[in-house]
mmCIF file of C-alpha atoms in Angstrom:
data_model
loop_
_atom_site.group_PDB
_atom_site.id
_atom_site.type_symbol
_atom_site.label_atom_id
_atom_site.label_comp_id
_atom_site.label_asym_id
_atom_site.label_seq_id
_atom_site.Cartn_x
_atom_site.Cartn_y
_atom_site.Cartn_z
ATOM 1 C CA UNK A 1 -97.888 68.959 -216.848
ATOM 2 C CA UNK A 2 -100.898 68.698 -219.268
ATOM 3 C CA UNK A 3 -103.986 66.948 -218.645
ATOM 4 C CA UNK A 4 -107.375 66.197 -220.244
ATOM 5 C CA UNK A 5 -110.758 64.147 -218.374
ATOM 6 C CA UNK A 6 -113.813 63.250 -220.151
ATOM 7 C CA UNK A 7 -116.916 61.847 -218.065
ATOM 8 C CA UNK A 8 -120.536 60.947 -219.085
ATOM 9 C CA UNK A 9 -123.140 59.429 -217.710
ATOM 10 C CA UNK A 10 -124.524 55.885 -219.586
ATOM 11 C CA UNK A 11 -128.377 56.172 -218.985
ATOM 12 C CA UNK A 12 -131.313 58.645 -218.440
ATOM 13 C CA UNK A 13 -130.470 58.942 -214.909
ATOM 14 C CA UNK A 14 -127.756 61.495 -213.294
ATOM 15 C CA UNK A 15 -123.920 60.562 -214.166
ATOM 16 C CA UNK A 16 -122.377 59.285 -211.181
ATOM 17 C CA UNK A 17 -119.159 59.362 -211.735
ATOM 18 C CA UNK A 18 -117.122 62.441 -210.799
ATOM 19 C CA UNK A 19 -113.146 62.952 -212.264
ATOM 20 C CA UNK A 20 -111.387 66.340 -210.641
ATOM 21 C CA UNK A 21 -108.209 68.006 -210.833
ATOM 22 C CA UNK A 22 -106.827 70.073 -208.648
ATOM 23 C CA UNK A 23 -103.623 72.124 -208.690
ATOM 24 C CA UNK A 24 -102.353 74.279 -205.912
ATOM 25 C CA UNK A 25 -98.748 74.803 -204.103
ATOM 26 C CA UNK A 26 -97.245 72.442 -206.675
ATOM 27 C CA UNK A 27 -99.489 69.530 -205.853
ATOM 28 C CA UNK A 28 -101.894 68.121 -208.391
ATOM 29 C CA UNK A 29 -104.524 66.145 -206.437
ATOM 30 C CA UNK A 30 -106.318 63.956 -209.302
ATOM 31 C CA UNK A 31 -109.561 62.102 -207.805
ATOM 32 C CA UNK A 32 -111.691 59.201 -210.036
ATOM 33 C CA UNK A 33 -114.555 58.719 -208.579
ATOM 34 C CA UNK A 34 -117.283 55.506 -209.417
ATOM 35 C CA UNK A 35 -120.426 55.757 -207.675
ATOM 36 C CA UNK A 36 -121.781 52.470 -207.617
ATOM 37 C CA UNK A 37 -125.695 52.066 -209.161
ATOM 38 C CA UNK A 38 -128.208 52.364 -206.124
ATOM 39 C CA UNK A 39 -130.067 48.915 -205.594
ATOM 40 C CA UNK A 40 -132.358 50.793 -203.220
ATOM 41 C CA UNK A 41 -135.513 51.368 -205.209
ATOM 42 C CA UNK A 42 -135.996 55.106 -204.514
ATOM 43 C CA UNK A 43 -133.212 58.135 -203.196
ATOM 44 C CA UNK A 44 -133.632 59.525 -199.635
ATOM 45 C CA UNK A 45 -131.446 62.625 -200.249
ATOM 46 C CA UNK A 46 -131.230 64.196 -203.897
ATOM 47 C CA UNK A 47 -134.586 63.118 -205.664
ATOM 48 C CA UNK A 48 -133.946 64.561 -208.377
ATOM 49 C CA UNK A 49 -130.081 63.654 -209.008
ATOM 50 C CA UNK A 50 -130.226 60.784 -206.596
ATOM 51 C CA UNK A 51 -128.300 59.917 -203.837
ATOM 52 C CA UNK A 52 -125.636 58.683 -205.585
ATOM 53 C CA UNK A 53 -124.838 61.275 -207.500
ATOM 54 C CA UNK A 54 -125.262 63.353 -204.293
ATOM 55 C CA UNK A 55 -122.646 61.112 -202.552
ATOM 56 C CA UNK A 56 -119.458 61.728 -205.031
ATOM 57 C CA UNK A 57 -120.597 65.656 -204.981
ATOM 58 C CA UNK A 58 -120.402 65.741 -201.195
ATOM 59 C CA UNK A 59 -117.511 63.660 -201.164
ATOM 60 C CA UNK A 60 -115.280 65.732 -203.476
ATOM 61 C CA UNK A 61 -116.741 69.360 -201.305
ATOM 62 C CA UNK A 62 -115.711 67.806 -198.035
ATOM 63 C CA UNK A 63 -112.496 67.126 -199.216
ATOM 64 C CA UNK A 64 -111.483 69.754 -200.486
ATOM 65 C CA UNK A 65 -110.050 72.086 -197.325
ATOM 66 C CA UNK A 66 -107.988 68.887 -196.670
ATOM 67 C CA UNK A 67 -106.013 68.934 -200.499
ATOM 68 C CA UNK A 68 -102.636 70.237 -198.778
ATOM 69 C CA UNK A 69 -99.407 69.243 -197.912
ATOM 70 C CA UNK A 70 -99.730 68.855 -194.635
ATOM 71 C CA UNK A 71 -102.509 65.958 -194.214
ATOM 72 C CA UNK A 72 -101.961 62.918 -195.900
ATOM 73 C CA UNK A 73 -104.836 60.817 -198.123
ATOM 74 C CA UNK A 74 -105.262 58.467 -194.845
ATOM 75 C CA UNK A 75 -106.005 60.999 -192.781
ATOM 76 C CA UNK A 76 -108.064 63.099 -195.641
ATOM 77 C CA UNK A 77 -110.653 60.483 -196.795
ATOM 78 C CA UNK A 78 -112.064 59.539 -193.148
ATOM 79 C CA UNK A 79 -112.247 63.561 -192.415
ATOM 80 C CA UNK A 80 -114.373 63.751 -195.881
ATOM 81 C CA UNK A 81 -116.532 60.823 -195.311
ATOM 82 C CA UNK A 82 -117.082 62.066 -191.470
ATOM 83 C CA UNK A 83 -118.468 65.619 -193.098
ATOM 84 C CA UNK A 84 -120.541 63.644 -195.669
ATOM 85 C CA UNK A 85 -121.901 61.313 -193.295
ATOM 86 C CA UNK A 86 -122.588 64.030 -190.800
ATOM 87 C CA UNK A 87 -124.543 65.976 -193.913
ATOM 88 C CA UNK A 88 -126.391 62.412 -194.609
ATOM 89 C CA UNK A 89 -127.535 62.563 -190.985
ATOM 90 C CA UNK A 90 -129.070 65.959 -190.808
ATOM 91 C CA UNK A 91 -131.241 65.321 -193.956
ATOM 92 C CA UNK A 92 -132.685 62.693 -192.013
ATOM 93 C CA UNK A 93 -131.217 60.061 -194.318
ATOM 94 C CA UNK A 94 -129.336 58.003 -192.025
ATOM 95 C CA UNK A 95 -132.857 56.947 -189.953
ATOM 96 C CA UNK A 96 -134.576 56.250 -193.248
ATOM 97 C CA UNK A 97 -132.626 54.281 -195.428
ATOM 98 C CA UNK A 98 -132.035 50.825 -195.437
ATOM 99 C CA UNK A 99 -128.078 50.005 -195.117
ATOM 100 C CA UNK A 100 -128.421 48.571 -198.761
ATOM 101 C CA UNK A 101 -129.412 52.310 -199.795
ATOM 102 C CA UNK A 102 -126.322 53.886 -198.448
ATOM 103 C CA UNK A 103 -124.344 55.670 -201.177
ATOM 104 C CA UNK A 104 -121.176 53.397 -202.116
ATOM 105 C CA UNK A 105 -118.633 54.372 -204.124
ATOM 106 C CA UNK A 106 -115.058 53.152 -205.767
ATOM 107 C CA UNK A 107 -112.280 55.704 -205.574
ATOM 108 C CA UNK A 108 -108.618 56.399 -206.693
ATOM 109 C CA UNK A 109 -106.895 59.684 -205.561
ATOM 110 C CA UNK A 110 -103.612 60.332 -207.308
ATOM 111 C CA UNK A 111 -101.390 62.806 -205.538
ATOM 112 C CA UNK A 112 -98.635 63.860 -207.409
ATOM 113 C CA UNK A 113 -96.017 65.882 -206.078
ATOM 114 C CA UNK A 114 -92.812 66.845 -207.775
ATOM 115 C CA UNK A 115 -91.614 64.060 -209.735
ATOM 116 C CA UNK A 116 -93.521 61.765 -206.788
ATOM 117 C CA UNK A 117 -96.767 60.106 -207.202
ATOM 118 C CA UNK A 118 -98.874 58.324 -204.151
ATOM 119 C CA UNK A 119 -101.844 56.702 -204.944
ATOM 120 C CA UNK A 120 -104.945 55.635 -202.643
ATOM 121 C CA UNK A 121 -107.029 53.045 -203.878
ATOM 122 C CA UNK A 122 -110.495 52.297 -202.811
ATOM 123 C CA UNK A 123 -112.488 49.936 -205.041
ATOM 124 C CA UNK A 124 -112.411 49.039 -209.012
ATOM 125 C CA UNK A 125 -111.281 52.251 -210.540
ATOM 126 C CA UNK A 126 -108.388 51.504 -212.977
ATOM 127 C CA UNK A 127 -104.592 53.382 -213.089
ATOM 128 C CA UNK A 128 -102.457 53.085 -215.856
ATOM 129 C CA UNK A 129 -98.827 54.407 -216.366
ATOM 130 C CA UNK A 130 -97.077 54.568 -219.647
ATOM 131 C CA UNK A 131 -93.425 55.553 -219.467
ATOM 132 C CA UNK A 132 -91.751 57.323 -222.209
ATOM 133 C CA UNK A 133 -90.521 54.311 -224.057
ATOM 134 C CA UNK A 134 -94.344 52.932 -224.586
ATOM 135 C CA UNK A 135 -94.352 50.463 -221.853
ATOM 136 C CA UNK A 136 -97.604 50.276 -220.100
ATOM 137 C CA UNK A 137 -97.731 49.585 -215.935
ATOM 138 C CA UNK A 138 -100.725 48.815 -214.365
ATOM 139 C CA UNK A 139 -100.960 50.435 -210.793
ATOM 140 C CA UNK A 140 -103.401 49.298 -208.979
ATOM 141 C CA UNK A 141 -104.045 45.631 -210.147
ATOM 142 C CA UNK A 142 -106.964 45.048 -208.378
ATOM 143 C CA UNK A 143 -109.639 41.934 -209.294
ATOM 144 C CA UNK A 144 -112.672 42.829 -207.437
ATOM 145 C CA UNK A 145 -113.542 38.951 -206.053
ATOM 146 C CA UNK A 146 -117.132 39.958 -206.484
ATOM 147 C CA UNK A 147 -117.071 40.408 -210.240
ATOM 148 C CA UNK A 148 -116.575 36.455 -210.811
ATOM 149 C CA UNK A 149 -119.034 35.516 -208.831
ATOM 150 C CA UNK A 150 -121.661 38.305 -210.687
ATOM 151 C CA UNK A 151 -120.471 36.868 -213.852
ATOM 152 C CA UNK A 152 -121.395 33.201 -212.970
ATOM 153 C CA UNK A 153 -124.555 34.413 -211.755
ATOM 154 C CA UNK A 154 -125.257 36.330 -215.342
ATOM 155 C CA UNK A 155 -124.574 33.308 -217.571
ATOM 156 C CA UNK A 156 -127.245 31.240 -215.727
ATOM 157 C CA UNK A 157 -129.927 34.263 -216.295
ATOM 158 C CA UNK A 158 -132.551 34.572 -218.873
ATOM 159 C CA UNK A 159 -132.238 37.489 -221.279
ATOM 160 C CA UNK A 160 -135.659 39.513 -220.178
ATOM 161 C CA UNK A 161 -134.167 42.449 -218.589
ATOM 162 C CA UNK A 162 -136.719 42.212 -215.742
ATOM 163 C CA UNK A 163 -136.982 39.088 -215.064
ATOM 164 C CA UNK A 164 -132.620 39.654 -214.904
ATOM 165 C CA UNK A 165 -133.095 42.208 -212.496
ATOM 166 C CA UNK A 166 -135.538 40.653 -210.208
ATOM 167 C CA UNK A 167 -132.968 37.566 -209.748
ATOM 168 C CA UNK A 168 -130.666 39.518 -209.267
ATOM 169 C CA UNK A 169 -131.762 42.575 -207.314
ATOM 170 C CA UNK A 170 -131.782 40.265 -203.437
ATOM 171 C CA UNK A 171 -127.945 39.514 -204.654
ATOM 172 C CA UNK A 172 -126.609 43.272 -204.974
ATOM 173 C CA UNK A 173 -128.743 44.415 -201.994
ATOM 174 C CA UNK A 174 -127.033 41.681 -199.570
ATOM 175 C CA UNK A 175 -123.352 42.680 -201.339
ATOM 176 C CA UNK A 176 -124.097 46.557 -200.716
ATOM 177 C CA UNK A 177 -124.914 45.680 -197.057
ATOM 178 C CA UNK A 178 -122.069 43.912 -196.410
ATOM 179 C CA UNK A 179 -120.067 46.406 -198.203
ATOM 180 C CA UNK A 180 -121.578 49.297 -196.035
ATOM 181 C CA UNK A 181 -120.992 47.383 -192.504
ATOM 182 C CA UNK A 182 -117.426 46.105 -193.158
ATOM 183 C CA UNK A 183 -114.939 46.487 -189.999
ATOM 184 C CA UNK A 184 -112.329 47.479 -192.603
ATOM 185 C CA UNK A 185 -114.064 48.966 -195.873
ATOM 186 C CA UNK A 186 -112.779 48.704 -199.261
ATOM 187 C CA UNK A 187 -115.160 51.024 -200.755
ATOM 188 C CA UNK A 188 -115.381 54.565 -199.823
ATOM 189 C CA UNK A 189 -118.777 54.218 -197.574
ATOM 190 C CA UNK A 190 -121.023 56.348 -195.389
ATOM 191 C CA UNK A 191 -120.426 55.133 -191.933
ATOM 192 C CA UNK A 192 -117.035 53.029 -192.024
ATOM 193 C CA UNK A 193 -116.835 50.869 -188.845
ATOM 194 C CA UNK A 194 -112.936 50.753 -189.339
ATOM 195 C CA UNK A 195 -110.057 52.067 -191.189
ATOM 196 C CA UNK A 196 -110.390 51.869 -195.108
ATOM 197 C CA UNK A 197 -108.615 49.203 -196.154
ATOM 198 C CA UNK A 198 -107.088 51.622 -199.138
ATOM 199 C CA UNK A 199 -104.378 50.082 -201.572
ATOM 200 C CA UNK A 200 -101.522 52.344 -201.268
ATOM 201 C CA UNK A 201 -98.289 52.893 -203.490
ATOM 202 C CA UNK A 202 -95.820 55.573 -204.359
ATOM 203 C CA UNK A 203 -94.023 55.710 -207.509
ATOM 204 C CA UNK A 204 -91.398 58.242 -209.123
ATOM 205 C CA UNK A 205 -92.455 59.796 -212.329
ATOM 206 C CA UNK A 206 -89.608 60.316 -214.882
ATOM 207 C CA UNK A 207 -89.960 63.277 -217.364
ATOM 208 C CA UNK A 208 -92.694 62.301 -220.742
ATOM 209 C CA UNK A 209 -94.678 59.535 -218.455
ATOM 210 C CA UNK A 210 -98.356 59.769 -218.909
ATOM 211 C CA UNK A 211 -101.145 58.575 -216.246
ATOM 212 C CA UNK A 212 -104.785 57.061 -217.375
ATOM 213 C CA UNK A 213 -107.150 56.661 -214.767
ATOM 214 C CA UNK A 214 -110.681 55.677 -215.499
ATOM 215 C CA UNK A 215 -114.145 54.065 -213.892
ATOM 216 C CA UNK A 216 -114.420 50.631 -214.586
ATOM 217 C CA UNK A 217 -117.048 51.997 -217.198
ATOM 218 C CA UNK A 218 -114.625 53.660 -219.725
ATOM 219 C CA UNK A 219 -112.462 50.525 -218.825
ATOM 220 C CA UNK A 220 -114.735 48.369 -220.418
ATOM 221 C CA UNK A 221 -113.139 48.911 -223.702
ATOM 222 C CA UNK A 222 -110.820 46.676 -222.646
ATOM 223 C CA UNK A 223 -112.804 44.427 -219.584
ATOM 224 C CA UNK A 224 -115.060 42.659 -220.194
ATOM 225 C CA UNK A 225 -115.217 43.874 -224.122
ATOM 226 C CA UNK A 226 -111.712 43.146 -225.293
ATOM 227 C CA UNK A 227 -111.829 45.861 -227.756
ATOM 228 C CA UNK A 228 -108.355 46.683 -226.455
ATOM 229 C CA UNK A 229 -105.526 45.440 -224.586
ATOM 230 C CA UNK A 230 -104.331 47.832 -221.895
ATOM 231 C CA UNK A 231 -101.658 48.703 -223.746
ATOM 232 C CA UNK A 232 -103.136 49.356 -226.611
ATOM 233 C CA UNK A 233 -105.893 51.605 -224.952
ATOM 234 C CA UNK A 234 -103.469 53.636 -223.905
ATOM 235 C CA UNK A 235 -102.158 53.821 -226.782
ATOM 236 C CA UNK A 236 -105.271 54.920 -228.304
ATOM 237 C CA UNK A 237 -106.311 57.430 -226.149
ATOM 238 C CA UNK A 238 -103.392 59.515 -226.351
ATOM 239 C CA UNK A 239 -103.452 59.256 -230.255
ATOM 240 C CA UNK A 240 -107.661 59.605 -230.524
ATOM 241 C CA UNK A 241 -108.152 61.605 -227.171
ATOM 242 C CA UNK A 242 -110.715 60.317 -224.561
ATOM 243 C CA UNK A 243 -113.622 62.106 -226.462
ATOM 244 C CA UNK A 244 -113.321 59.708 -229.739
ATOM 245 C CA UNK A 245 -112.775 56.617 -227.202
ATOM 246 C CA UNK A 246 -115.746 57.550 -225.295
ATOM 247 C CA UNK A 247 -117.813 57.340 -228.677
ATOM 248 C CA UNK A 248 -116.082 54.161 -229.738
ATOM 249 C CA UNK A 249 -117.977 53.071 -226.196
ATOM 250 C CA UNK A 250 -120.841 54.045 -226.587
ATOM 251 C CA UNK A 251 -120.838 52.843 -230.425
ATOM 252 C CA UNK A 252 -120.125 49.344 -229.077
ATOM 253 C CA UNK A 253 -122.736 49.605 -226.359
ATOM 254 C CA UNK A 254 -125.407 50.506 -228.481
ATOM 255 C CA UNK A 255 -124.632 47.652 -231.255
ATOM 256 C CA UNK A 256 -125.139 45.242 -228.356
ATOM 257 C CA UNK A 257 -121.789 43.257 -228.786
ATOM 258 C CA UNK A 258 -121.350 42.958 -225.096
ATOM 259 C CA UNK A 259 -124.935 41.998 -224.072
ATOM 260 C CA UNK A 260 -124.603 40.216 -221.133
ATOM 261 C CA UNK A 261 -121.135 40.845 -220.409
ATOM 262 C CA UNK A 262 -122.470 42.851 -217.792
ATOM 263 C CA UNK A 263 -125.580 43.916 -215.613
ATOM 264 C CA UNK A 264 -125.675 47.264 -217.435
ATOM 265 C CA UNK A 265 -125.798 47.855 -221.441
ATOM 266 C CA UNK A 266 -124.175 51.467 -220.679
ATOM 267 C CA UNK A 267 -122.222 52.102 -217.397
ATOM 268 C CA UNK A 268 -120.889 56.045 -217.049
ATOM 269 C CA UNK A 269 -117.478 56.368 -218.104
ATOM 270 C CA UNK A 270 -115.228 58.438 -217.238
ATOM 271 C CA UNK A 271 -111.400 59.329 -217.561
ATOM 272 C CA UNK A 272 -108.564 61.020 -216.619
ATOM 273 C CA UNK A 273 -105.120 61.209 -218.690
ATOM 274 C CA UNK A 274 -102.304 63.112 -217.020
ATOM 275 C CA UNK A 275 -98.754 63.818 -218.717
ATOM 276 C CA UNK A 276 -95.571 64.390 -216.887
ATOM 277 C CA UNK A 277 -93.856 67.839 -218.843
ATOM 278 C CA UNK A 278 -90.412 67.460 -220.008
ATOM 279 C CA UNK A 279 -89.001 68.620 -216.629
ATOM 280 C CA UNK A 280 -90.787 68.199 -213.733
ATOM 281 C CA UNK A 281 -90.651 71.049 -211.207
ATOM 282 C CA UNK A 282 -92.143 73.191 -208.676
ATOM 283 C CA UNK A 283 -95.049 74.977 -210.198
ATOM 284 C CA UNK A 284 -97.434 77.463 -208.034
ATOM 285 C CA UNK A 285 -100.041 78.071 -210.205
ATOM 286 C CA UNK A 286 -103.228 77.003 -208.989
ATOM 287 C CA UNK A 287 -106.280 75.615 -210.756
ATOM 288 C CA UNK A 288 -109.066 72.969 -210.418
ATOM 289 C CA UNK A 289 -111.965 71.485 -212.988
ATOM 290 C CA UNK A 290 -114.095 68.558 -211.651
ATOM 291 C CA UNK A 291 -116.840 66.942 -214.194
ATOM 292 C CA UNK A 292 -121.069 68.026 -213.475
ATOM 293 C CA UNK A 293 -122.575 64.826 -211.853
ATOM 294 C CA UNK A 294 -125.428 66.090 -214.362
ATOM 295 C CA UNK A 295 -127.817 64.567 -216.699
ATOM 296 C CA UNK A 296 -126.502 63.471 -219.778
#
């Protein structure tokens, strides 16, 4: 079972995006992680990474004593969050910030287990299967509501990149508040009043399928940009590897064909593809990698 991640951040401040994989006791625990662009104006945590950044770190740390076999994702994630938020708390975060500055961000934990895969779905990330025959799946298909109502708002903008931000800025703060105080989040969040309202699904993995996931930033290629169906993304990635897709990206971005496709010119991006070997079977051996939340 052979896998490969690439993740980089888009701008000059820290990536926050975060891809892991960890293998132990014949479970492969694959986490995406999106942390979504602070609208808060300064960090109240990690000044020099920022809080966002911070918040995927934590995130990942806290959950790692619960990656077994014994405690399942819904009982995992709100143990995690409880140790993050706890940590927010005693660096006097939690009294300062505004709830519009509390770290957000979208996740999708893959478990896979024998020839077994669960998923737990929080947010945009994107999950793709391809089975052996080509045919592409999509496993989580998700439409964040929010992202038509952002896009109607961007058409009626001006194209000064300030004067885009200011009209926008009251917007994202009121969304990120409402996002933060939900009874039932659907974003992995600080302080959750409720249970996270996680998309969940199990699938069987036959022998030669393959897994994508990726942040809604590497997903461009295909959403908004259209530079590839899903498909044929896939496709592409297993022929070109995530590296040479990541560069097609950023090649895009930089030519500015998708100006005002969306309120970024470069998101991070990051991805994860995962291969089910030839026989899928019990396997001991335990490993783990998980990207830098780092400059670029």
């Amino acid at each position: 079972m052979a896998w490969t991640a690439v993740s980089a951040g888009g701008g000059d401040r820290a990536n926050e995006d975060l891809v892991a994989v960890h293998v132990r006791g014949g479970i492969t625990d694959i986490l995406v992680l999106d942390g979504a662009t602070s609208v808060a104006g300064r960090d109240y945590v990690d000044t020099d990474g920022g809080d966002v950044a911070w918040f995927v770190r934590a995130f990942e740390a806290a959950l790692l004593p619960h990656l077994d076999a014994h405690t399942p994702q819904d009982a995992a994630v709100p143990a995690a969050i409880e140790a993050v938020g706890a940590d927010y708390a005693r660096l006097g975060a939690a009294a300062a910030a505004p709830v519009h500055a509390w770290p957000i961000a979208a996740l999708t934990w893959i478990r896979v287990q024998q020839d077994e895969a669960r998923l737990f779905c929080l947010g945009d990330c994107k999950t793709l299967l391809r089975r052996p025959d080509g045919t592409v799946r999509d496993l989580d298909p998700w439409i964040n509501p929010q992202e038509a109502v952002l896009q109607r708002v961007l058409a009626t903008l001006p194209d000064d990149p300030g004067e885009r931000k200011a009209r926008l800025l009251p917007l994202l703060r009121a969304r990120r508040e409402e996002q933060n105080l939900a009874a039932a989040p659907s974003v992995l969040c600080l302080r959750p009043a409720g249970p996270f309202a996680a998309r969940r699904s199990a699938l069987r993995l036959v022998p030669g399928a393959s897994v994508l996931g990726m942040t809604d930033g590497f997903y461009r290629l295909a959403d908004p940009y259209a530079m590839y169906t899903p498909p044929a993304l896939f496709d592409a990635c297993l022929a070109r590897g995530l590296d040479a897709m990541l560069a097609e990206l950023r090649a895009a971005e930089r030519g500015g064909g998708a100006a005002g496709l969306s309120v970024k010119a470069a998101d991070d991006a990051s991805a994860v593809l995962w291969h089910a070997g030839p026989v899928i079977s019990h396997n001991p051996k335990e490993h783990a990698w998980t990207t830098q939340a780092a400059k670029p």
